[in-house]
Each structure stands twice: as C-alpha cells, then as structure tokens.
Amino acid sequence: MSDANIAHAKIRGRAGELGGGKLYELCVKKLPNHLKTYDDNGEKKPFLDIKKMAKDLNLRRQTIYVWFRNDVVQPNRVVSLMNLPGSLLKLEDLTPFAEYIPSELLNSDDNR
C-alpha cells in the first residue's frame, strides 16, 4: 500500500468511527458535494470529505471532527453549513445540534 493510500485510509478510518453520530449521518445525507466513496468488499460506501468541508468552511479539520464526535455544532456555524456548495441542510435539520439558534436566524426568511 502506498503512503498516499495509507494516509487516505487513516482519514477514512476516523470518518468511519464518526459514522454512528447523528450529525455525521445527517451531513452524509445532505452534503452531496462533500462526499467521497470507498470500496468495502465490492460495496461502495459514502463518507464525508472532511478536508474539503474544512477548506470550504475555512476551519481546521479537527474542529469538524469535534462537531461529529460530540454531535454539536457551534451556533455561529449553522448558516455556514447551510450555505456550503450543494448543501441540502435546513435550519430545522441543524437546530437539534446547536446549543441555541440566534433569534435573527429564527426570524429570517432565508433559513430555507
């Protein structure tokens, strides 16, 4: 296995550990532009491209891993997640994962 494949497998492995979390599962379903697939015994399985998410959100990968590990997203990042390219996320999808939602978001017509 090449060094590139080993590095990719480690990232995939971490993402796989996060796969049981509800926030992670929601993002797999609603962020199609941030998915990759890997072959698991002939079956293609999706996983989130954390590196791409971090770049698009201008965050460190570790921050996103913490979100998924804790099933919590910072309230000030809710709109950023909804605005990711190709995002199907809506405010009501992310509300259970934020400690609170700022009132300006709740009153906004642009919360999809």
PDB file of N, CA and C in Angstrom:
ATOM      1  N   MET A   1       0.853  -1.173   0.000  1.00  0.00           N
ATOM      2  CA  MET A   1       0.000   0.000   0.000  1.00  0.00           C
ATOM      3  C   MET A   1       0.895   1.230   0.000  1.00  0.00           C
ATOM      4  N   SER A   2       0.626   2.185  -0.890  1.00  0.00           N
ATOM      5  CA  SER A   2       1.451   3.385  -0.972  1.00  0.00           C
ATOM      6  C   SER A   2       1.171   4.305   0.214  1.00  0.00           C
ATOM      7  N   ASP A   3       2.098   5.255   0.432  1.00  0.00           N
ATOM      8  CA  ASP A   3       1.910   6.222   1.525  1.00  0.00           C
ATOM      9  C   ASP A   3       0.615   7.003   1.363  1.00  0.00           C
ATOM     10  N   ALA A   4       0.260   7.367   0.130  1.00  0.00           N
ATOM     11  CA  ALA A   4      -0.979   8.107  -0.117  1.00  0.00           C
ATOM     12  C   ALA A   4      -2.193   7.279   0.288  1.00  0.00           C
ATOM     13  N   ASN A   5      -2.183   5.986  -0.030  1.00  0.00           N
ATOM     14  CA  ASN A   5      -3.300   5.122   0.345  1.00  0.00           C
ATOM     15  C   ASN A   5      -3.390   4.947   1.851  1.00  0.00           C
ATOM     16  N   ILE A   6      -2.252   4.871   2.509  1.00  0.00           N
ATOM     17  CA  ILE A   6      -2.252   4.737   3.964  1.00  0.00           C
ATOM     18  C   ILE A   6      -2.844   5.992   4.594  1.00  0.00           C
ATOM     19  N   ALA A   7      -2.428   7.170   4.132  1.00  0.00           N
ATOM     20  CA  ALA A   7      -2.957   8.423   4.676  1.00  0.00           C
ATOM     21  C   ALA A   7      -4.463   8.500   4.447  1.00  0.00           C
ATOM     22  N   HIS A   8      -4.913   8.118   3.247  1.00  0.00           N
ATOM     23  CA  HIS A   8      -6.339   8.154   2.933  1.00  0.00           C
ATOM     24  C   HIS A   8      -7.111   7.177   3.816  1.00  0.00           C
ATOM     25  N   ALA A   9      -6.551   6.006   4.044  1.00  0.00           N
ATOM     26  CA  ALA A   9      -7.216   5.006   4.874  1.00  0.00           C
ATOM     27  C   ALA A   9      -7.364   5.509   6.305  1.00  0.00           C
ATOM     28  N   LYS A  10      -6.377   6.230   6.812  1.00  0.00           N
ATOM     29  CA  LYS A  10      -6.466   6.762   8.173  1.00  0.00           C
ATOM     30  C   LYS A  10      -7.590   7.781   8.277  1.00  0.00           C
ATOM     31  N   ILE A  11      -7.700   8.650   7.288  1.00  0.00           N
ATOM     32  CA  ILE A  11      -8.777   9.639   7.288  1.00  0.00           C
ATOM     33  C   ILE A  11     -10.110   8.925   7.206  1.00  0.00           C
ATOM     34  N   ARG A  12     -10.220   7.971   6.313  1.00  0.00           N
ATOM     35  CA  ARG A  12     -11.467   7.224   6.157  1.00  0.00           C
ATOM     36  C   ARG A  12     -11.797   6.501   7.451  1.00  0.00           C
ATOM     37  N   GLY A  13     -10.775   5.966   8.110  1.00  0.00           N
ATOM     38  CA  GLY A  13     -10.997   5.266   9.360  1.00  0.00           C
ATOM     39  C   GLY A  13     -11.565   6.173  10.432  1.00  0.00           C
ATOM     40  N   ARG A  14     -11.040   7.381  10.526  1.00  0.00           N
ATOM     41  CA  ARG A  14     -11.565   8.320  11.504  1.00  0.00           C
ATOM     42  C   ARG A  14     -13.010   8.670  11.167  1.00  0.00           C
ATOM     43  N   ALA A  15     -13.271   8.920   9.897  1.00  0.00           N
ATOM     44  CA  ALA A  15     -14.636   9.257   9.486  1.00  0.00           C
ATOM     45  C   ALA A  15     -15.566   8.098   9.788  1.00  0.00           C
ATOM     46  N   GLY A  16     -15.087   6.877   9.571  1.00  0.00           N
ATOM     47  CA  GLY A  16     -15.906   5.717   9.854  1.00  0.00           C
ATOM     48  C   GLY A  16     -16.272   5.615  11.325  1.00  0.00           C
ATOM     49  N   GLU A  17     -15.337   5.974  12.210  1.00  0.00           N
ATOM     50  CA  GLU A  17     -15.628   5.965  13.638  1.00  0.00           C
ATOM     51  C   GLU A  17     -16.721   6.960  13.980  1.00  0.00           C
ATOM     52  N   LEU A  18     -16.788   8.045  13.212  1.00  0.00           N
ATOM     53  CA  LEU A  18     -17.779   9.074  13.466  1.00  0.00           C
ATOM     54  C   LEU A  18     -19.115   8.730  12.840  1.00  0.00           C
ATOM     55  N   GLY A  19     -19.158   7.693  12.020  1.00  0.00           N
ATOM     56  CA  GLY A  19     -20.344   7.365  11.260  1.00  0.00           C
ATOM     57  C   GLY A  19     -21.584   7.104  12.082  1.00  0.00           C
ATOM     58  N   GLY A  20     -21.441   6.757  13.356  1.00  0.00           N
ATOM     59  CA  GLY A  20     -22.607   6.468  14.174  1.00  0.00           C
ATOM     60  C   GLY A  20     -23.299   7.711  14.696  1.00  0.00           C
ATOM     61  N   GLY A  21     -22.619   8.860  14.655  1.00  0.00           N
ATOM     62  CA  GLY A  21     -23.208  10.086  15.178  1.00  0.00           C
ATOM     63  C   GLY A  21     -24.307  10.625  14.273  1.00  0.00           C
ATOM     64  N   LYS A  22     -25.312  11.208  14.891  1.00  0.00           N
ATOM     65  CA  LYS A  22     -26.454  11.712  14.126  1.00  0.00           C
ATOM     66  C   LYS A  22     -26.086  12.909  13.254  1.00  0.00           C
ATOM     67  N   LEU A  23     -25.215  13.791  13.735  1.00  0.00           N
ATOM     68  CA  LEU A  23     -24.805  14.934  12.929  1.00  0.00           C
ATOM     69  C   LEU A  23     -24.024  14.460  11.711  1.00  0.00           C
ATOM     70  N   TYR A  24     -23.134  13.502  11.914  1.00  0.00           N
ATOM     71  CA  TYR A  24     -22.360  12.956  10.797  1.00  0.00           C
ATOM     72  C   TYR A  24     -23.293  12.321   9.764  1.00  0.00           C
ATOM     73  N   GLU A  25     -24.229  11.506  10.220  1.00  0.00           N
ATOM     74  CA  GLU A  25     -25.171  10.846   9.307  1.00  0.00           C
ATOM     75  C   GLU A  25     -26.010  11.865   8.546  1.00  0.00           C
ATOM     76  N   LEU A  26     -26.447  12.931   9.219  1.00  0.00           N
ATOM     77  CA  LEU A  26     -27.207  13.991   8.566  1.00  0.00           C
ATOM     78  C   LEU A  26     -26.381  14.637   7.464  1.00  0.00           C
ATOM     79  N   CYS A  27     -25.123  14.932   7.761  1.00  0.00           N
ATOM     80  CA  CYS A  27     -24.257  15.575   6.766  1.00  0.00           C
ATOM     81  C   CYS A  27     -23.968  14.654   5.586  1.00  0.00           C
ATOM     82  N   VAL A  28     -23.848  13.360   5.830  1.00  0.00           N
ATOM     83  CA  VAL A  28     -23.655  12.415   4.718  1.00  0.00           C
ATOM     84  C   VAL A  28     -24.861  12.470   3.786  1.00  0.00           C
ATOM     85  N   LYS A  29     -26.052  12.581   4.355  1.00  0.00           N
ATOM     86  CA  LYS A  29     -27.271  12.617   3.541  1.00  0.00           C
ATOM     87  C   LYS A  29     -27.472  13.951   2.836  1.00  0.00           C
ATOM     88  N   LYS A  30     -27.069  15.053   3.471  1.00  0.00           N
ATOM     89  CA  LYS A  30     -27.457  16.376   2.987  1.00  0.00           C
ATOM     90  C   LYS A  30     -26.312  17.219   2.423  1.00  0.00           C
ATOM     91  N   LEU A  31     -25.103  16.660   2.341  1.00  0.00           N
ATOM     92  CA  LEU A  31     -23.972  17.386   1.751  1.00  0.00           C
ATOM     93  C   LEU A  31     -23.365  16.563   0.612  1.00  0.00           C
ATOM     94  N   PRO A  32     -24.111  16.387  -0.476  1.00  0.00           N
ATOM     95  CA  PRO A  32     -23.621  15.518  -1.551  1.00  0.00           C
ATOM     96  C   PRO A  32     -22.321  15.992  -2.202  1.00  0.00           C
ATOM     97  N   ASN A  33     -22.055  17.288  -2.196  1.00  0.00           N
ATOM     98  CA  ASN A  33     -20.821  17.787  -2.804  1.00  0.00           C
ATOM     99  C   ASN A  33     -19.594  17.539  -1.925  1.00  0.00           C
ATOM    100  N   HIS A  34     -19.810  17.045  -0.725  1.00  0.00           N
ATOM    101  CA  HIS A  34     -18.707  16.808   0.199  1.00  0.00           C
ATOM    102  C   HIS A  34     -18.555  15.329   0.532  1.00  0.00           C
ATOM    103  N   LEU A  35     -19.007  14.492  -0.381  1.00  0.00           N
ATOM    104  CA  LEU A  35     -18.904  13.044  -0.189  1.00  0.00           C
ATOM    105  C   LEU A  35     -17.832  12.438  -1.068  1.00  0.00           C
ATOM    106  N   LYS A  36     -17.242  11.389  -0.564  1.00  0.00           N
ATOM    107  CA  LYS A  36     -16.369  10.503  -1.324  1.00  0.00           C
ATOM    108  C   LYS A  36     -16.906   9.101  -1.093  1.00  0.00           C
ATOM    109  N   THR A  37     -16.440   8.170  -1.879  1.00  0.00           N
ATOM    110  CA  THR A  37     -16.839   6.786  -1.644  1.00  0.00           C
ATOM    111  C   THR A  37     -15.585   5.923  -1.568  1.00  0.00           C
ATOM    112  N   TYR A  38     -15.704   4.836  -0.881  1.00  0.00           N
ATOM    113  CA  TYR A  38     -14.622   3.861  -0.843  1.00  0.00           C
ATOM    114  C   TYR A  38     -15.230   2.487  -1.047  1.00  0.00           C
ATOM    115  N   ASP A  39     -14.412   1.606  -1.531  1.00  0.00           N
ATOM    116  CA  ASP A  39     -14.853   0.254  -1.830  1.00  0.00           C
ATOM    117  C   ASP A  39     -14.634  -0.620  -0.609  1.00  0.00           C
ATOM    118  N   ASP A  40     -15.707  -1.201  -0.098  1.00  0.00           N
ATOM    119  CA  ASP A  40     -15.640  -2.084   1.056  1.00  0.00           C
ATOM    120  C   ASP A  40     -16.136  -3.454   0.621  1.00  0.00           C
ATOM    121  N   ASN A  41     -15.210  -4.303   0.209  1.00  0.00           N
ATOM    122  CA  ASN A  41     -15.545  -5.649  -0.272  1.00  0.00           C
ATOM    123  C   ASN A  41     -16.566  -5.618  -1.404  1.00  0.00           C
ATOM    124  N   GLY A  42     -16.323  -4.750  -2.376  1.00  0.00           N
ATOM    125  CA  GLY A  42     -17.190  -4.677  -3.544  1.00  0.00           C
ATOM    126  C   GLY A  42     -18.388  -3.763  -3.389  1.00  0.00           C
ATOM    127  N   GLU A  43     -18.588  -3.212  -2.206  1.00  0.00           N
ATOM    128  CA  GLU A  43     -19.709  -2.299  -1.974  1.00  0.00           C
ATOM    129  C   GLU A  43     -19.165  -0.890  -1.775  1.00  0.00           C
ATOM    130  N   LYS A  44     -19.671   0.053  -2.566  1.00  0.00           N
ATOM    131  CA  LYS A  44     -19.223   1.439  -2.417  1.00  0.00           C
ATOM    132  C   LYS A  44     -19.975   2.073  -1.265  1.00  0.00           C
ATOM    133  N   LYS A  45     -19.218   2.691  -0.343  1.00  0.00           N
ATOM    134  CA  LYS A  45     -19.809   3.336   0.822  1.00  0.00           C
ATOM    135  C   LYS A  45     -19.402   4.804   0.837  1.00  0.00           C
ATOM    136  N   PRO A  46     -20.368   5.683   1.139  1.00  0.00           N
ATOM    137  CA  PRO A  46     -20.042   7.116   1.184  1.00  0.00           C
ATOM    138  C   PRO A  46     -19.430   7.514   2.528  1.00  0.00           C
ATOM    139  N   PHE A  47     -18.585   8.526   2.491  1.00  0.00           N
ATOM    140  CA  PHE A  47     -18.078   9.147   3.703  1.00  0.00           C
ATOM    141  C   PHE A  47     -17.802  10.608   3.397  1.00  0.00           C
ATOM    142  N   LEU A  48     -17.810  11.425   4.424  1.00  0.00           N
ATOM    143  CA  LEU A  48     -17.599  12.855   4.236  1.00  0.00           C
ATOM    144  C   LEU A  48     -16.141  13.170   3.985  1.00  0.00           C
ATOM    145  N   ASP A  49     -15.928  14.078   3.064  1.00  0.00           N
ATOM    146  CA  ASP A  49     -14.593  14.593   2.789  1.00  0.00           C
ATOM    147  C   ASP A  49     -14.350  15.747   3.767  1.00  0.00           C
ATOM    148  N   ILE A  50     -13.823  15.415   4.914  1.00  0.00           N
ATOM    149  CA  ILE A  50     -13.617  16.395   5.980  1.00  0.00           C
ATOM    150  C   ILE A  50     -12.652  17.490   5.545  1.00  0.00           C
ATOM    151  N   LYS A  51     -11.657  17.117   4.764  1.00  0.00           N
ATOM    152  CA  LYS A  51     -10.678  18.100   4.278  1.00  0.00           C
ATOM    153  C   LYS A  51     -11.372  19.158   3.423  1.00  0.00           C
ATOM    154  N   LYS A  52     -12.268  18.738   2.529  1.00  0.00           N
ATOM    155  CA  LYS A  52     -12.999  19.676   1.677  1.00  0.00           C
ATOM    156  C   LYS A  52     -13.946  20.534   2.509  1.00  0.00           C
ATOM    157  N   MET A  53     -14.635  19.916   3.469  1.00  0.00           N
ATOM    158  CA  MET A  53     -15.526  20.692   4.343  1.00  0.00           C
ATOM    159  C   MET A  53     -14.742  21.764   5.087  1.00  0.00           C
ATOM    160  N   ALA A  54     -13.602  21.375   5.644  1.00  0.00           N
ATOM    161  CA  ALA A  54     -12.787  22.326   6.403  1.00  0.00           C
ATOM    162  C   ALA A  54     -12.346  23.480   5.511  1.00  0.00           C
ATOM    163  N   LYS A  55     -11.930  23.164   4.305  1.00  0.00           N
ATOM    164  CA  LYS A  55     -11.498  24.220   3.382  1.00  0.00           C
ATOM    165  C   LYS A  55     -12.659  25.149   3.055  1.00  0.00           C
ATOM    166  N   ASP A  56     -13.823  24.585   2.722  1.00  0.00           N
ATOM    167  CA  ASP A  56     -14.975  25.401   2.356  1.00  0.00           C
ATOM    168  C   ASP A  56     -15.513  26.228   3.517  1.00  0.00           C
ATOM    169  N   LEU A  57     -15.334  25.732   4.735  1.00  0.00           N
ATOM    170  CA  LEU A  57     -15.795  26.460   5.925  1.00  0.00           C
ATOM    171  C   LEU A  57     -14.710  27.341   6.533  1.00  0.00           C
ATOM    172  N   ASN A  58     -13.502  27.246   5.989  1.00  0.00           N
ATOM    173  CA  ASN A  58     -12.351  27.986   6.495  1.00  0.00           C
ATOM    174  C   ASN A  58     -12.091  27.638   7.971  1.00  0.00           C
ATOM    175  N   LEU A  59     -12.103  26.334   8.238  1.00  0.00           N
ATOM    176  CA  LEU A  59     -11.869  25.807   9.579  1.00  0.00           C
ATOM    177  C   LEU A  59     -10.798  24.725   9.525  1.00  0.00           C
ATOM    178  N   ARG A  60     -10.331  24.334  10.689  1.00  0.00           N
ATOM    179  CA  ARG A  60      -9.406  23.205  10.766  1.00  0.00           C
ATOM    180  C   ARG A  60     -10.211  21.906  10.766  1.00  0.00           C
ATOM    181  N   ARG A  61      -9.646  20.854  10.221  1.00  0.00           N
ATOM    182  CA  ARG A  61     -10.330  19.551  10.209  1.00  0.00           C
ATOM    183  C   ARG A  61     -10.679  19.096  11.617  1.00  0.00           C
ATOM    184  N   GLN A  62      -9.794  19.366  12.557  1.00  0.00           N
ATOM    185  CA  GLN A  62     -10.026  18.933  13.931  1.00  0.00           C
ATOM    186  C   GLN A  62     -11.319  19.530  14.495  1.00  0.00           C
ATOM    187  N   THR A  63     -11.641  20.758  14.113  1.00  0.00           N
ATOM    188  CA  THR A  63     -12.875  21.396  14.576  1.00  0.00           C
ATOM    189  C   THR A  63     -14.085  20.608  14.112  1.00  0.00           C
ATOM    190  N   ILE A  64     -14.062  20.175  12.873  1.00  0.00           N
ATOM    191  CA  ILE A  64     -15.184  19.424  12.321  1.00  0.00           C
ATOM    192  C   ILE A  64     -15.268  18.045  12.966  1.00  0.00           C
ATOM    193  N   TYR A  65     -14.134  17.419  13.209  1.00  0.00           N
ATOM    194  CA  TYR A  65     -14.147  16.128  13.909  1.00  0.00           C
ATOM    195  C   TYR A  65     -14.771  16.277  15.297  1.00  0.00           C
ATOM    196  N   VAL A  66     -14.490  17.373  15.983  1.00  0.00           N
ATOM    197  CA  VAL A  66     -15.078  17.608  17.306  1.00  0.00           C
ATOM    198  C   VAL A  66     -16.597  17.733  17.192  1.00  0.00           C
ATOM    199  N   TRP A  67     -17.084  18.443  16.168  1.00  0.00           N
ATOM    200  CA  TRP A  67     -18.539  18.549  15.961  1.00  0.00           C
ATOM    201  C   TRP A  67     -19.152  17.166  15.876  1.00  0.00           C
ATOM    202  N   PHE A  68     -18.565  16.315  15.034  1.00  0.00           N
ATOM    203  CA  PHE A  68     -19.135  14.987  14.808  1.00  0.00           C
ATOM    204  C   PHE A  68     -18.984  14.087  16.034  1.00  0.00           C
ATOM    205  N   ARG A  69     -17.872  14.189  16.720  1.00  0.00           N
ATOM    206  CA  ARG A  69     -17.653  13.377  17.906  1.00  0.00           C
ATOM    207  C   ARG A  69     -18.666  13.721  18.991  1.00  0.00           C
ATOM    208  N   ASN A  70     -18.991  15.024  19.125  1.00  0.00           N
ATOM    209  CA  ASN A  70     -19.882  15.489  20.189  1.00  0.00           C
ATOM    210  C   ASN A  70     -21.328  15.690  19.735  1.00  0.00           C
ATOM    211  N   ASP A  71     -21.603  15.522  18.451  1.00  0.00           N
ATOM    212  CA  ASP A  71     -22.936  15.786  17.898  1.00  0.00           C
ATOM    213  C   ASP A  71     -23.413  17.200  18.221  1.00  0.00           C
ATOM    214  N   VAL A  72     -22.497  18.157  18.107  1.00  0.00           N
ATOM    215  CA  VAL A  72     -22.803  19.560  18.401  1.00  0.00           C
ATOM    216  C   VAL A  72     -22.100  20.437  17.363  1.00  0.00           C
ATOM    217  N   VAL A  73     -22.815  21.461  16.908  1.00  0.00           N
ATOM    218  CA  VAL A  73     -22.213  22.448  16.018  1.00  0.00           C
ATOM    219  C   VAL A  73     -22.381  23.820  16.674  1.00  0.00           C
ATOM    220  N   GLN A  74     -21.377  24.659  16.520  1.00  0.00           N
ATOM    221  CA  GLN A  74     -21.459  25.993  17.098  1.00  0.00           C
ATOM    222  C   GLN A  74     -22.572  26.778  16.405  1.00  0.00           C
ATOM    223  N   PRO A  75     -23.382  27.494  17.170  1.00  0.00           N
ATOM    224  CA  PRO A  75     -24.500  28.233  16.585  1.00  0.00           C
ATOM    225  C   PRO A  75     -24.081  29.197  15.470  1.00  0.00           C
ATOM    226  N   ASN A  76     -22.898  29.792  15.600  1.00  0.00           N
ATOM    227  CA  ASN A  76     -22.455  30.732  14.571  1.00  0.00           C
ATOM    228  C   ASN A  76     -22.002  30.023  13.293  1.00  0.00           C
ATOM    229  N   ARG A  77     -21.985  28.695  13.268  1.00  0.00           N
ATOM    230  CA  ARG A  77     -21.592  27.933  12.075  1.00  0.00           C
ATOM    231  C   ARG A  77     -22.787  27.305  11.351  1.00  0.00           C
ATOM    232  N   VAL A  78     -23.980  27.447  11.912  1.00  0.00           N
ATOM    233  CA  VAL A  78     -25.173  26.838  11.316  1.00  0.00           C
ATOM    234  C   VAL A  78     -25.397  27.361   9.900  1.00  0.00           C
ATOM    235  N   VAL A  79     -25.345  28.671   9.722  1.00  0.00           N
ATOM    236  CA  VAL A  79     -25.572  29.262   8.398  1.00  0.00           C
ATOM    237  C   VAL A  79     -24.469  28.844   7.437  1.00  0.00           C
ATOM    238  N   SER A  80     -23.238  28.768   7.917  1.00  0.00           N
ATOM    239  CA  SER A  80     -22.128  28.345   7.052  1.00  0.00           C
ATOM    240  C   SER A  80     -22.365  26.942   6.506  1.00  0.00           C
ATOM    241  N   LEU A  81     -22.846  26.038   7.365  1.00  0.00           N
ATOM    242  CA  LEU A  81     -23.141  24.674   6.909  1.00  0.00           C
ATOM    243  C   LEU A  81     -24.269  24.674   5.883  1.00  0.00           C
ATOM    244  N   MET A  82     -25.302  25.477   6.133  1.00  0.00           N
ATOM    245  CA  MET A  82     -26.429  25.537   5.190  1.00  0.00           C
ATOM    246  C   MET A  82     -25.998  26.121   3.847  1.00  0.00           C
ATOM    247  N   ASN A  83     -24.960  26.966   3.862  1.00  0.00           N
ATOM    248  CA  ASN A  83     -24.512  27.638   2.637  1.00  0.00           C
ATOM    249  C   ASN A  83     -23.372  26.925   1.912  1.00  0.00           C
ATOM    250  N   LEU A  84     -22.966  25.751   2.382  1.00  0.00           N
ATOM    251  CA  LEU A  84     -21.932  25.003   1.663  1.00  0.00           C
ATOM    252  C   LEU A  84     -22.427  24.674   0.250  1.00  0.00           C
ATOM    253  N   PRO A  85     -21.530  24.609  -0.723  1.00  0.00           N
ATOM    254  CA  PRO A  85     -21.941  24.275  -2.088  1.00  0.00           C
ATOM    255  C   PRO A  85     -22.706  22.951  -2.133  1.00  0.00           C
ATOM    256  N   GLY A  86     -23.897  22.983  -2.707  1.00  0.00           N
ATOM    257  CA  GLY A  86     -24.708  21.785  -2.863  1.00  0.00           C
ATOM    258  C   GLY A  86     -25.448  21.350  -1.606  1.00  0.00           C
ATOM    259  N   SER A  87     -25.356  22.140  -0.532  1.00  0.00           N
ATOM    260  CA  SER A  87     -25.961  21.754   0.738  1.00  0.00           C
ATOM    261  C   SER A  87     -27.481  21.662   0.638  1.00  0.00           C
ATOM    262  N   LEU A  88     -28.021  20.596   1.219  1.00  0.00           N
ATOM    263  CA  LEU A  88     -29.463  20.420   1.335  1.00  0.00           C
ATOM    264  C   LEU A  88     -29.912  20.617   2.781  1.00  0.00           C
ATOM    265  N   LEU A  89     -28.996  21.092   3.620  1.00  0.00           N
ATOM    266  CA  LEU A  89     -29.290  21.305   5.034  1.00  0.00           C
ATOM    267  C   LEU A  89     -30.230  22.486   5.218  1.00  0.00           C
ATOM    268  N   LYS A  90     -31.144  22.327   6.162  1.00  0.00           N
ATOM    269  CA  LYS A  90     -32.083  23.388   6.511  1.00  0.00           C
ATOM    270  C   LYS A  90     -31.911  23.696   7.991  1.00  0.00           C
ATOM    271  N   LEU A  91     -32.436  24.839   8.389  1.00  0.00           N
ATOM    272  CA  LEU A  91     -32.313  25.256   9.779  1.00  0.00           C
ATOM    273  C   LEU A  91     -32.880  24.207  10.725  1.00  0.00           C
ATOM    274  N   GLU A  92     -34.041  23.661  10.381  1.00  0.00           N
ATOM    275  CA  GLU A  92     -34.649  22.665  11.276  1.00  0.00           C
ATOM    276  C   GLU A  92     -33.815  21.385  11.370  1.00  0.00           C
ATOM    277  N   ASP A  93     -32.996  21.095  10.343  1.00  0.00           N
ATOM    278  CA  ASP A  93     -32.100  19.936  10.403  1.00  0.00           C
ATOM    279  C   ASP A  93     -31.012  20.140  11.464  1.00  0.00           C
ATOM    280  N   LEU A  94     -30.499  21.364  11.536  1.00  0.00           N
ATOM    281  CA  LEU A  94     -29.342  21.639  12.389  1.00  0.00           C
ATOM    282  C   LEU A  94     -29.708  22.095  13.794  1.00  0.00           C
ATOM    283  N   THR A  95     -30.950  22.508  14.005  1.00  0.00           N
ATOM    284  CA  THR A  95     -31.373  23.003  15.314  1.00  0.00           C
ATOM    285  C   THR A  95     -31.076  22.023  16.449  1.00  0.00           C
ATOM    286  N   PRO A  96     -31.317  20.715  16.291  1.00  0.00           N
ATOM    287  CA  PRO A  96     -31.026  19.795  17.407  1.00  0.00           C
ATOM    288  C   PRO A  96     -29.539  19.703  17.776  1.00  0.00           C
ATOM    289  N   PHE A  97     -28.675  20.180  16.901  1.00  0.00           N
ATOM    290  CA  PHE A  97     -27.237  20.039  17.128  1.00  0.00           C
ATOM    291  C   PHE A  97     -26.564  21.318  17.610  1.00  0.00           C
ATOM    292  N   ALA A  98     -27.320  22.408  17.711  1.00  0.00           N
ATOM    293  CA  ALA A  98     -26.776  23.673  18.196  1.00  0.00           C
ATOM    294  C   ALA A  98     -27.324  23.927  19.599  1.00  0.00           C
ATOM    295  N   GLU A  99     -26.497  24.460  20.470  1.00  0.00           N
ATOM    296  CA  GLU A  99     -26.945  24.726  21.835  1.00  0.00           C
ATOM    297  C   GLU A  99     -28.094  25.724  21.830  1.00  0.00           C
ATOM    298  N   TYR A 100     -28.024  26.667  20.938  1.00  0.00           N
ATOM    299  CA  TYR A 100     -29.101  27.625  20.736  1.00  0.00           C
ATOM    300  C   TYR A 100     -28.981  28.132  19.317  1.00  0.00           C
ATOM    301  N   ILE A 101     -30.061  28.676  18.812  1.00  0.00           N
ATOM    302  CA  ILE A 101     -30.049  29.284  17.482  1.00  0.00           C
ATOM    303  C   ILE A 101     -30.307  30.772  17.675  1.00  0.00           C
ATOM    304  N   PRO A 102     -29.422  31.627  17.163  1.00  0.00           N
ATOM    305  CA  PRO A 102     -29.632  33.066  17.323  1.00  0.00           C
ATOM    306  C   PRO A 102     -30.996  33.488  16.776  1.00  0.00           C
ATOM    307  N   SER A 103     -31.649  34.390  17.482  1.00  0.00           N
ATOM    308  CA  SER A 103     -33.005  34.817  17.105  1.00  0.00           C
ATOM    309  C   SER A 103     -33.062  35.387  15.701  1.00  0.00           C
ATOM    310  N   GLU A 104     -31.985  36.023  15.246  1.00  0.00           N
ATOM    311  CA  GLU A 104     -32.005  36.581  13.886  1.00  0.00           C
ATOM    312  C   GLU A 104     -32.111  35.475  12.831  1.00  0.00           C
ATOM    313  N   LEU A 105     -31.630  34.290  13.139  1.00  0.00           N
ATOM    314  CA  LEU A 105     -31.784  33.167  12.215  1.00  0.00           C
ATOM    315  C   LEU A 105     -33.215  32.643  12.247  1.00  0.00           C
ATOM    316  N   LEU A 106     -33.789  32.554  13.427  1.00  0.00           N
ATOM    317  CA  LEU A 106     -35.141  32.037  13.550  1.00  0.00           C
ATOM    318  C   LEU A 106     -36.164  32.938  12.864  1.00  0.00           C
ATOM    319  N   ASN A 107     -35.899  34.229  12.847  1.00  0.00           N
ATOM    320  CA  ASN A 107     -36.829  35.181  12.255  1.00  0.00           C
ATOM    321  C   ASN A 107     -36.538  35.452  10.785  1.00  0.00           C
ATOM    322  N   SER A 108     -35.492  34.852  10.258  1.00  0.00           N
ATOM    323  CA  SER A 108     -35.065  35.118   8.882  1.00  0.00           C
ATOM    324  C   SER A 108     -35.917  34.334   7.882  1.00  0.00           C
ATOM    325  N   ASP A 109     -36.240  34.985   6.768  1.00  0.00           N
ATOM    326  CA  ASP A 109     -36.948  34.318   5.685  1.00  0.00           C
ATOM    327  C   ASP A 109     -35.995  33.443   4.873  1.00  0.00           C
ATOM    328  N   ASP A 110     -34.700  33.629   5.079  1.00  0.00           N
ATOM    329  CA  ASP A 110     -33.695  32.930   4.287  1.00  0.00           C
ATOM    330  C   ASP A 110     -33.175  31.677   4.987  1.00  0.00           C
ATOM    331  N   ASN A 111     -33.968  31.077   5.871  1.00  0.00           N
ATOM    332  CA  ASN A 111     -33.491  29.880   6.564  1.00  0.00           C
ATOM    333  C   ASN A 111     -33.924  28.605   5.872  1.00  0.00           C
ATOM    334  N   ARG A 112     -34.275  28.736   4.618  1.00  0.00           N
ATOM    335  CA  ARG A 112     -34.634  27.644   3.733  1.00  0.00           C
ATOM    336  C   ARG A 112     -35.753  26.853   4.326  1.00  0.00           C
TER     337      ARG A 112
END
